[in-house]
Coordinates of C-alpha atoms and ligand atoms in Angstrom, one line a residue:
M1 CA 98.3 -129.0 -59.4
R2 CA 97.0 -126.8 -62.1
W3 CA 95.1 -128.0 -65.1
S4 CA 95.8 -125.7 -68.0
G5 CA 93.1 -125.3 -70.6
N6 CA 95.0 -126.6 -73.6
L7 CA 95.8 -129.9 -71.9
E8 CA 92.2 -131.0 -71.6
P9 CA 92.7 -134.2 -73.8
V10 CA 95.3 -135.4 -71.3
F11 CA 92.9 -134.6 -68.5
Y12 CA 90.1 -136.5 -70.0
A13 CA 92.3 -139.5 -70.9
S14 CA 93.4 -139.7 -67.3
W15 CA 89.8 -139.5 -66.1
V16 CA 88.7 -142.2 -68.5
S17 CA 91.5 -144.5 -67.3
L18 CA 90.5 -143.8 -63.7
I19 CA 86.9 -144.7 -64.5
L20 CA 87.9 -147.8 -66.4
L21 CA 90.3 -149.1 -63.9
P22 CA 87.7 -150.8 -61.7
L23 CA 86.6 -152.7 -64.8
I24 CA 90.1 -153.5 -66.0
K25 CA 91.1 -155.0 -62.7
L26 CA 88.4 -157.6 -62.8
Y27 CA 90.4 -159.2 -65.5
V28 CA 93.7 -159.4 -63.6
P29 CA 94.7 -163.0 -63.6
V30 CA 95.1 -165.1 -60.5
E31 CA 98.9 -165.0 -60.8
A32 CA 98.8 -161.3 -60.5
I33 CA 96.9 -161.5 -57.3
R34 CA 99.4 -163.9 -56.0
A35 CA 102.1 -161.5 -57.1
H36 CA 100.5 -158.7 -54.9
V37 CA 100.6 -161.0 -51.9
D38 CA 104.2 -162.1 -52.6
L39 CA 105.3 -158.6 -53.1
F40 CA 104.5 -157.6 -49.5
A41 CA 105.3 -161.0 -48.0
T42 CA 108.8 -161.5 -49.4
H43 CA 109.8 -157.9 -50.2
K44 CA 110.2 -158.8 -53.9
V45 CA 109.9 -156.1 -56.5
P46 CA 106.9 -156.5 -58.7
T47 CA 107.5 -157.5 -62.3
G48 CA 104.0 -158.4 -63.5
P49 CA 101.0 -156.2 -64.3
A50 CA 100.5 -152.8 -62.8
L51 CA 99.9 -152.8 -59.1
F52 CA 99.3 -149.1 -59.0
Q53 CA 96.8 -146.9 -60.8
E54 CA 98.4 -144.4 -63.3
A55 CA 98.5 -141.0 -61.7
P56 CA 96.9 -138.2 -63.7
A57 CA 99.1 -135.7 -65.6
F58 CA 100.2 -132.8 -63.5
R59 CA 101.1 -129.5 -65.3
N60 CA 102.8 -126.3 -64.4
G61 CA 100.7 -123.2 -63.6
I62 CA 101.3 -120.3 -65.9
H63 CA 103.5 -118.4 -63.5
C64 CA 106.1 -121.2 -63.2
L65 CA 109.6 -120.9 -64.5
P66 CA 109.9 -122.9 -67.8
S67 CA 111.0 -126.4 -66.9
S68 CA 113.8 -128.1 -68.9
V69 CA 111.9 -131.3 -69.7
D70 CA 113.1 -131.3 -73.3
K71 CA 116.7 -131.5 -72.4
S72 CA 118.8 -134.6 -72.1
E73 CA 118.4 -136.6 -68.9
A74 CA 121.8 -135.6 -67.6
E75 CA 121.1 -131.9 -68.1
S76 CA 117.6 -132.3 -66.7
V77 CA 118.8 -134.1 -63.5
C78 CA 121.1 -131.2 -62.9
D79 CA 118.5 -128.5 -63.6
A80 CA 119.4 -125.7 -61.2
T81 CA 115.9 -124.2 -61.3
A82 CA 114.3 -127.5 -60.2
V83 CA 113.2 -128.6 -56.7
H84 CA 115.2 -131.7 -55.9
I85 CA 113.6 -134.4 -53.7
A86 CA 115.3 -137.6 -52.5
M87 CA 113.5 -140.6 -51.3
T88 CA 114.3 -144.3 -50.9
L89 CA 112.2 -147.0 -52.6
D90 CA 111.8 -150.5 -51.5
A91 CA 109.0 -153.1 -51.8
V92 CA 107.9 -152.9 -48.1
Y93 CA 107.2 -149.1 -48.3
L94 CA 106.4 -148.9 -52.0
R95 CA 102.7 -148.1 -51.4
G96 CA 103.7 -145.3 -49.0
S97 CA 106.2 -143.9 -51.5
M98 CA 103.7 -143.8 -54.3
A99 CA 101.2 -142.0 -52.1
A100 CA 103.9 -139.6 -51.0
I101 CA 104.9 -138.8 -54.6
L102 CA 101.3 -138.2 -55.7
S103 CA 100.7 -135.9 -52.7
I104 CA 103.7 -133.9 -53.6
V105 CA 102.9 -133.4 -57.3
Q106 CA 99.3 -132.8 -56.5
H107 CA 99.9 -129.9 -54.2
S108 CA 102.7 -128.4 -56.2
D109 CA 102.1 -125.2 -58.2
C110 CA 104.9 -126.1 -60.6
P111 CA 105.0 -129.9 -60.6
E112 CA 107.0 -130.1 -63.8
N113 CA 109.8 -128.3 -62.0
L114 CA 110.2 -131.2 -59.4
I115 CA 113.0 -133.8 -59.9
F116 CA 112.9 -136.9 -57.8
H117 CA 116.0 -138.9 -56.9
F118 CA 115.1 -142.4 -55.8
L119 CA 117.6 -144.6 -53.9
V120 CA 117.1 -148.3 -54.3
S121 CA 119.1 -151.3 -53.0
H122 CA 117.8 -153.8 -55.5
G123 CA 115.4 -154.2 -58.3
D124 CA 116.2 -150.9 -59.8
V125 CA 115.1 -151.8 -63.3
E126 CA 111.7 -153.1 -62.1
L127 CA 111.1 -150.1 -59.8
K128 CA 112.0 -147.7 -62.6
T129 CA 109.4 -149.3 -64.9
L130 CA 106.8 -149.3 -62.1
L131 CA 107.5 -145.6 -61.4
R132 CA 107.3 -144.8 -65.1
N133 CA 104.0 -146.6 -65.5
T134 CA 102.5 -145.0 -62.4
F135 CA 103.8 -141.5 -63.0
P136 CA 104.3 -141.2 -66.8
Y137 CA 105.1 -137.4 -66.5
L138 CA 107.4 -137.5 -63.5
R139 CA 111.0 -136.3 -63.8
F140 CA 113.2 -138.7 -61.8
K141 CA 116.4 -140.7 -61.6
V142 CA 116.9 -144.0 -59.9
Y143 CA 120.2 -144.5 -58.0
Y144 CA 121.6 -147.8 -56.8
F145 CA 122.6 -147.7 -53.1
D146 CA 125.2 -150.3 -52.4
V147 CA 124.2 -151.7 -49.0
K148 CA 127.7 -153.1 -48.6
L149 CA 128.7 -149.5 -47.8
V150 CA 126.9 -149.8 -44.5
K151 CA 126.4 -153.5 -43.7
D152 CA 129.6 -153.6 -41.7
L153 CA 128.7 -150.4 -39.8
I154 CA 125.2 -151.4 -38.7
S155 CA 124.8 -152.9 -35.3
A156 CA 121.7 -154.8 -34.0
S157 CA 119.0 -152.5 -32.7
V158 CA 115.6 -152.7 -31.1
R159 CA 113.4 -152.4 -34.1
Q160 CA 114.3 -154.7 -37.0
D161 CA 113.0 -152.3 -39.7
L162 CA 115.6 -149.8 -38.6
E163 CA 118.2 -152.2 -39.6
Q164 CA 117.1 -152.1 -43.2
P165 CA 120.3 -150.8 -44.8
L166 CA 118.3 -148.4 -47.0
N167 CA 117.5 -146.5 -43.9
Y168 CA 121.1 -145.3 -43.9
A169 CA 121.0 -144.1 -47.5
R170 CA 120.1 -140.6 -46.3
S171 CA 123.6 -140.3 -44.8
Y172 CA 125.1 -140.9 -48.3
L173 CA 123.0 -138.5 -50.4
A174 CA 126.0 -136.2 -50.9
E175 CA 128.0 -139.1 -52.4
I176 CA 125.2 -140.8 -54.4
L177 CA 123.5 -137.9 -56.0
E178 CA 125.1 -136.1 -59.0
T179 CA 127.6 -133.5 -57.8
C180 CA 125.7 -130.9 -59.7
I181 CA 122.9 -131.1 -57.2
Q182 CA 123.6 -128.6 -54.4
R183 CA 120.5 -128.8 -52.3
V184 CA 118.0 -131.6 -51.7
I185 CA 114.9 -132.3 -49.7
Y186 CA 115.1 -135.8 -48.1
L187 CA 111.7 -137.3 -47.4
D188 CA 110.7 -140.6 -45.8
S189 CA 108.1 -142.9 -47.5
D190 CA 105.5 -142.9 -44.8
L191 CA 104.3 -139.3 -45.3
I192 CA 102.1 -137.1 -47.4
V193 CA 102.7 -133.5 -48.3
V194 CA 99.6 -131.2 -48.4
D195 CA 101.2 -127.9 -49.3
D196 CA 103.5 -126.7 -52.1
I197 CA 106.9 -128.4 -51.5
A198 CA 108.5 -125.3 -53.2
K199 CA 107.9 -123.4 -49.9
L200 CA 110.0 -126.0 -48.0
W201 CA 112.6 -125.8 -50.8
G202 CA 112.8 -122.0 -50.4
T203 CA 113.6 -122.2 -46.7
S204 CA 116.8 -120.5 -45.8
L205 CA 119.4 -122.7 -44.1
G206 CA 121.4 -119.7 -42.9
S207 CA 125.0 -120.8 -42.3
H208 CA 123.8 -124.4 -41.6
T209 CA 124.1 -127.6 -43.6
L210 CA 120.8 -129.1 -42.5
G211 CA 117.4 -127.8 -41.8
A212 CA 114.6 -129.6 -40.0
P213 CA 111.8 -128.9 -37.5
E214 CA 113.4 -128.9 -34.0
Y215 CA 112.0 -130.0 -30.6
C216 CA 114.0 -128.5 -27.9
H217 CA 112.1 -129.9 -24.9
V218 CA 113.1 -133.5 -25.7
N219 CA 115.3 -135.1 -23.1
F220 CA 118.3 -136.8 -24.9
T221 CA 119.0 -139.3 -22.0
K222 CA 116.8 -142.0 -23.5
Y223 CA 118.4 -141.8 -27.0
F224 CA 121.8 -143.0 -25.7
T225 CA 122.8 -145.9 -23.5
P226 CA 124.6 -145.8 -20.1
S227 CA 127.8 -146.7 -21.9
F228 CA 127.5 -143.4 -23.8
W229 CA 126.7 -141.2 -20.7
S230 CA 129.3 -142.9 -18.5
N231 CA 132.1 -142.1 -20.8
S232 CA 133.0 -138.5 -20.1
T233 CA 134.5 -137.9 -23.6
L234 CA 131.5 -139.2 -25.3
A235 CA 129.0 -137.6 -23.0
S236 CA 130.6 -134.2 -23.4
T237 CA 129.5 -134.2 -27.1
F238 CA 126.4 -132.3 -26.3
E239 CA 127.9 -130.1 -23.6
T240 CA 128.9 -127.1 -25.7
R241 CA 125.8 -126.9 -27.7
I242 CA 122.0 -126.5 -27.3
A243 CA 121.1 -129.8 -28.7
C244 CA 117.5 -130.1 -29.9
Y245 CA 115.9 -133.3 -31.2
F246 CA 114.9 -133.4 -34.9
N247 CA 113.3 -136.2 -37.0
T248 CA 115.4 -137.3 -39.9
G249 CA 112.4 -138.1 -42.1
V250 CA 112.2 -134.6 -43.4
M251 CA 115.4 -132.7 -44.0
V252 CA 116.6 -129.9 -46.2
I253 CA 120.3 -130.5 -46.9
D254 CA 122.9 -128.2 -48.4
L255 CA 124.9 -130.9 -50.3
T256 CA 127.8 -128.6 -51.1
K257 CA 128.4 -127.8 -47.5
W258 CA 127.9 -131.5 -46.6
R259 CA 130.5 -132.6 -49.1
Q260 CA 133.0 -129.9 -48.0
Q261 CA 132.7 -130.8 -44.3
N262 CA 132.7 -134.5 -44.8
Y263 CA 129.6 -135.1 -42.8
T264 CA 129.3 -138.6 -44.1
R265 CA 132.6 -139.5 -42.6
R266 CA 131.6 -137.9 -39.3
I267 CA 128.4 -140.0 -39.2
E268 CA 130.4 -143.1 -40.0
M269 CA 132.8 -142.4 -37.2
W270 CA 129.9 -142.5 -34.7
M271 CA 128.6 -145.7 -36.3
E272 CA 132.0 -147.2 -35.7
I273 CA 131.9 -146.3 -32.0
Q274 CA 128.4 -147.7 -31.9
K275 CA 129.6 -151.1 -33.2
E276 CA 132.3 -151.2 -30.6
K277 CA 130.4 -149.8 -27.5
R278 CA 126.7 -149.8 -28.3
I279 CA 126.0 -146.2 -27.4
Y280 CA 122.5 -146.0 -28.7
E281 CA 119.5 -148.3 -29.3
L282 CA 117.8 -146.9 -32.4
G283 CA 119.3 -147.2 -35.9
S284 CA 120.0 -144.3 -38.2
L285 CA 118.8 -141.4 -36.1
P286 CA 121.3 -141.1 -33.2
P287 CA 124.3 -140.5 -35.5
F288 CA 122.4 -137.6 -37.0
L289 CA 121.7 -136.2 -33.5
L290 CA 125.4 -136.7 -32.5
V291 CA 126.6 -134.8 -35.6
F292 CA 123.9 -132.2 -36.2
A293 CA 121.8 -131.6 -33.0
G294 CA 122.5 -128.0 -32.0
F295 CA 123.6 -127.1 -35.6
V296 CA 120.3 -127.4 -37.3
E297 CA 118.4 -124.6 -39.0
P298 CA 115.0 -124.7 -37.5
I299 CA 112.2 -125.1 -40.0
E300 CA 108.5 -124.5 -39.2
H301 CA 106.9 -127.5 -37.4
R302 CA 104.1 -127.6 -40.0
W303 CA 106.7 -129.4 -42.3
N304 CA 106.9 -132.5 -40.1
Q305 CA 103.8 -133.5 -38.1
H306 CA 105.5 -136.8 -37.1
G307 CA 104.6 -139.7 -34.9
L308 CA 101.2 -140.3 -36.6
G309 CA 102.1 -144.0 -36.8
G310 CA 101.6 -144.3 -33.1
D311 CA 103.5 -145.7 -30.2
N312 CA 106.1 -148.4 -30.8
A313 CA 104.8 -150.6 -28.0
M314 CA 101.1 -149.9 -28.0
G315 CA 100.4 -149.4 -31.7
S316 CA 98.0 -146.7 -30.5
C317 CA 96.4 -143.9 -32.6
R318 CA 97.8 -140.3 -32.6
H319 CA 96.1 -137.1 -33.4
L320 CA 97.5 -134.0 -35.2
H321 CA 99.4 -131.5 -33.1
P322 CA 97.8 -128.1 -32.9
G323 CA 98.8 -125.6 -35.6
P324 CA 99.1 -125.5 -39.4
V325 CA 100.0 -128.7 -41.2
S326 CA 102.0 -129.0 -44.5
L327 CA 103.3 -132.5 -44.1
L328 CA 101.8 -135.5 -42.2
H329 CA 104.3 -138.2 -41.2
W330 CA 103.3 -141.7 -40.1
S331 CA 106.5 -142.3 -38.2
G332 CA 106.2 -144.9 -35.5
K333 CA 105.0 -148.4 -35.6
G334 CA 101.7 -148.1 -37.5
K335 CA 101.4 -147.4 -41.2
P336 CA 98.2 -146.1 -42.7
W337 CA 98.0 -148.6 -45.6
L338 CA 98.3 -151.6 -43.2
R339 CA 95.8 -150.2 -40.8
L340 CA 93.3 -149.4 -43.6
D341 CA 93.7 -152.9 -45.0
S342 CA 93.2 -154.4 -41.6
G343 CA 89.8 -152.7 -41.3
H344 CA 90.9 -151.0 -38.0
P345 CA 92.3 -147.7 -39.2
C346 CA 93.1 -144.7 -36.9
P347 CA 91.0 -141.6 -37.7
I348 CA 94.1 -139.8 -39.0
D349 CA 94.5 -142.5 -41.7
S350 CA 91.6 -141.2 -43.6
L351 CA 93.8 -138.3 -44.6
W352 CA 96.3 -140.7 -46.2
A353 CA 93.7 -142.8 -48.1
P354 CA 93.0 -140.3 -50.9
Y355 CA 96.6 -140.6 -52.1
D356 CA 96.6 -144.4 -52.2
L357 CA 97.3 -145.5 -55.8
F358 CA 97.4 -149.2 -54.9
I359 CA 95.0 -151.3 -56.9
K360 CA 93.1 -153.3 -54.3
T361 CA 91.9 -156.7 -55.4
K362 CA 88.9 -157.3 -53.2
Y363 CA 88.1 -160.6 -54.8
A364 CA 91.5 -161.8 -53.7
D365 CA 90.1 -162.6 -50.3
E366 CA 87.1 -164.4 -51.7
Ligands
LIG1 C1 116.2 -136.6 -18.5 O1 115.8 -137.9 -18.1 C2 116.6 -138.5 -17.1 C3 116.1 -139.9 -16.8 O2 115.4 -140.4 -17.9 C4 116.6 -137.7 -15.8 O3 117.5 -138.3 -14.9 C5 117.1 -136.3 -16.1 O4 117.0 -135.4 -15.0 C6 116.3 -135.6 -17.2 N1 116.8 -134.3 -17.6 C7 116.1 -133.2 -17.6 C8 116.9 -132.0 -18.0 O5 114.9 -133.2 -17.4
LIG2 C1 135.4 -143.1 -24.2 O1 135.2 -143.6 -25.6 C2 136.2 -143.3 -26.5 C3 135.7 -143.7 -27.9 O2 135.3 -145.0 -28.0 C4 137.5 -144.0 -26.1 O3 138.5 -143.7 -27.0 C5 137.8 -143.6 -24.7 O4 139.0 -144.4 -24.3 C6 136.7 -143.8 -23.7 N1 137.1 -143.3 -22.4 C7 136.9 -144.0 -21.3 C8 137.3 -143.3 -20.1 O5 136.6 -145.1 -21.3
LIG3 C1 137.2 -134.7 -46.6 O1 137.7 -136.0 -46.8 C2 138.6 -136.1 -47.9 C3 139.0 -137.5 -48.2 O2 138.9 -138.3 -47.1 C4 139.8 -135.2 -47.7 O3 140.7 -135.2 -48.8 C5 139.4 -133.8 -47.3 O4 140.5 -133.0 -47.0 C6 138.4 -133.8 -46.3 N1 137.8 -132.4 -46.1 C7 137.6 -131.8 -44.9 C8 137.1 -130.4 -44.9 O5 137.9 -132.4 -43.9

């Protein structure tokens, strides 16, 4: 983020509100505290007072292409010079999403040239208001993802959170986003970006539709059930390709190619087989592996240091992998905001904490 000299009043106004916030929150009524608790207990979308601090203004550096903030929303959403980022938004991961957004704009050289596309399954009006209040300068559009699209295609899986229909929204980006958008970066909500996202945006996809960091040493056996491997037709899916694992939490997608090749339909076909035969245990990842593994443009590993949430069974702490880091991803069971609140964080969680905009109400426990 660059502070340009002539924007100092904005800068100071943000600082003043940051300094005043601890005072303001002393006057939050009891109902609001209860609303905080309810929000995370019942997955309701907040409607009451702000739960998140207002993020400071973020402005383009002088070398940035002029952004089209003055144009109408439709034109602005289609801005071909912009970096388009898609994320889902729901009450359970809202705190993570807010931190992710802040980390992205804060490390961006040209933050005004970012356009966010948020997919929600309910409470779109409330979430839009909340986003606008937290990030008054953010360019974004909220899209409604109709969970009925996938409800019938989802089968029971090991981890209940993977059954959240919004997890499948990433398969429908090509349909949901405006057709004028030709490329998008999809990001999960349990991550922070500590580098300029424009570098990821600028990655070449070669002839491929999808780019992601690949892990070619991963044994695919465990991702699919015996009923997959014992059916020779199904098992042969990976025979003619060098299939590498990739995490679907960070993907660069060529939406034009995706639409032309009907990849959504291909993913749905695997989901239909899954319903009938149970060929895998996890939720939204295996169909992506089935369709794309072996046809992915490899992106530098620094763009998805995943698994920081820890082991599914143990809830154990993880450390960063060696090498440079541009994006930290708390995939796995543990989430940094929950561990920080519990008073037993993992060491790595201290890297997430500075991006937390959630207004903590210490006196709520008293
Ligand atoms: C992958 O794992 C399975 C069992 O989990 C094992 O039988 C198989 O040999 C492994 N494949 C490779 C290439 O290591
Ligand atoms: C393998 O699975 C496919 C897709 O469900 C099915 O059409 C085919 O009959 C199965 N083959 C065998 C040998 O069971
Ligand atoms: C994609 O699907 C649409 C509608 O189902 C169809 O008209 C089109 O021909 C398909 N395109 C390809 C490349 O398969």
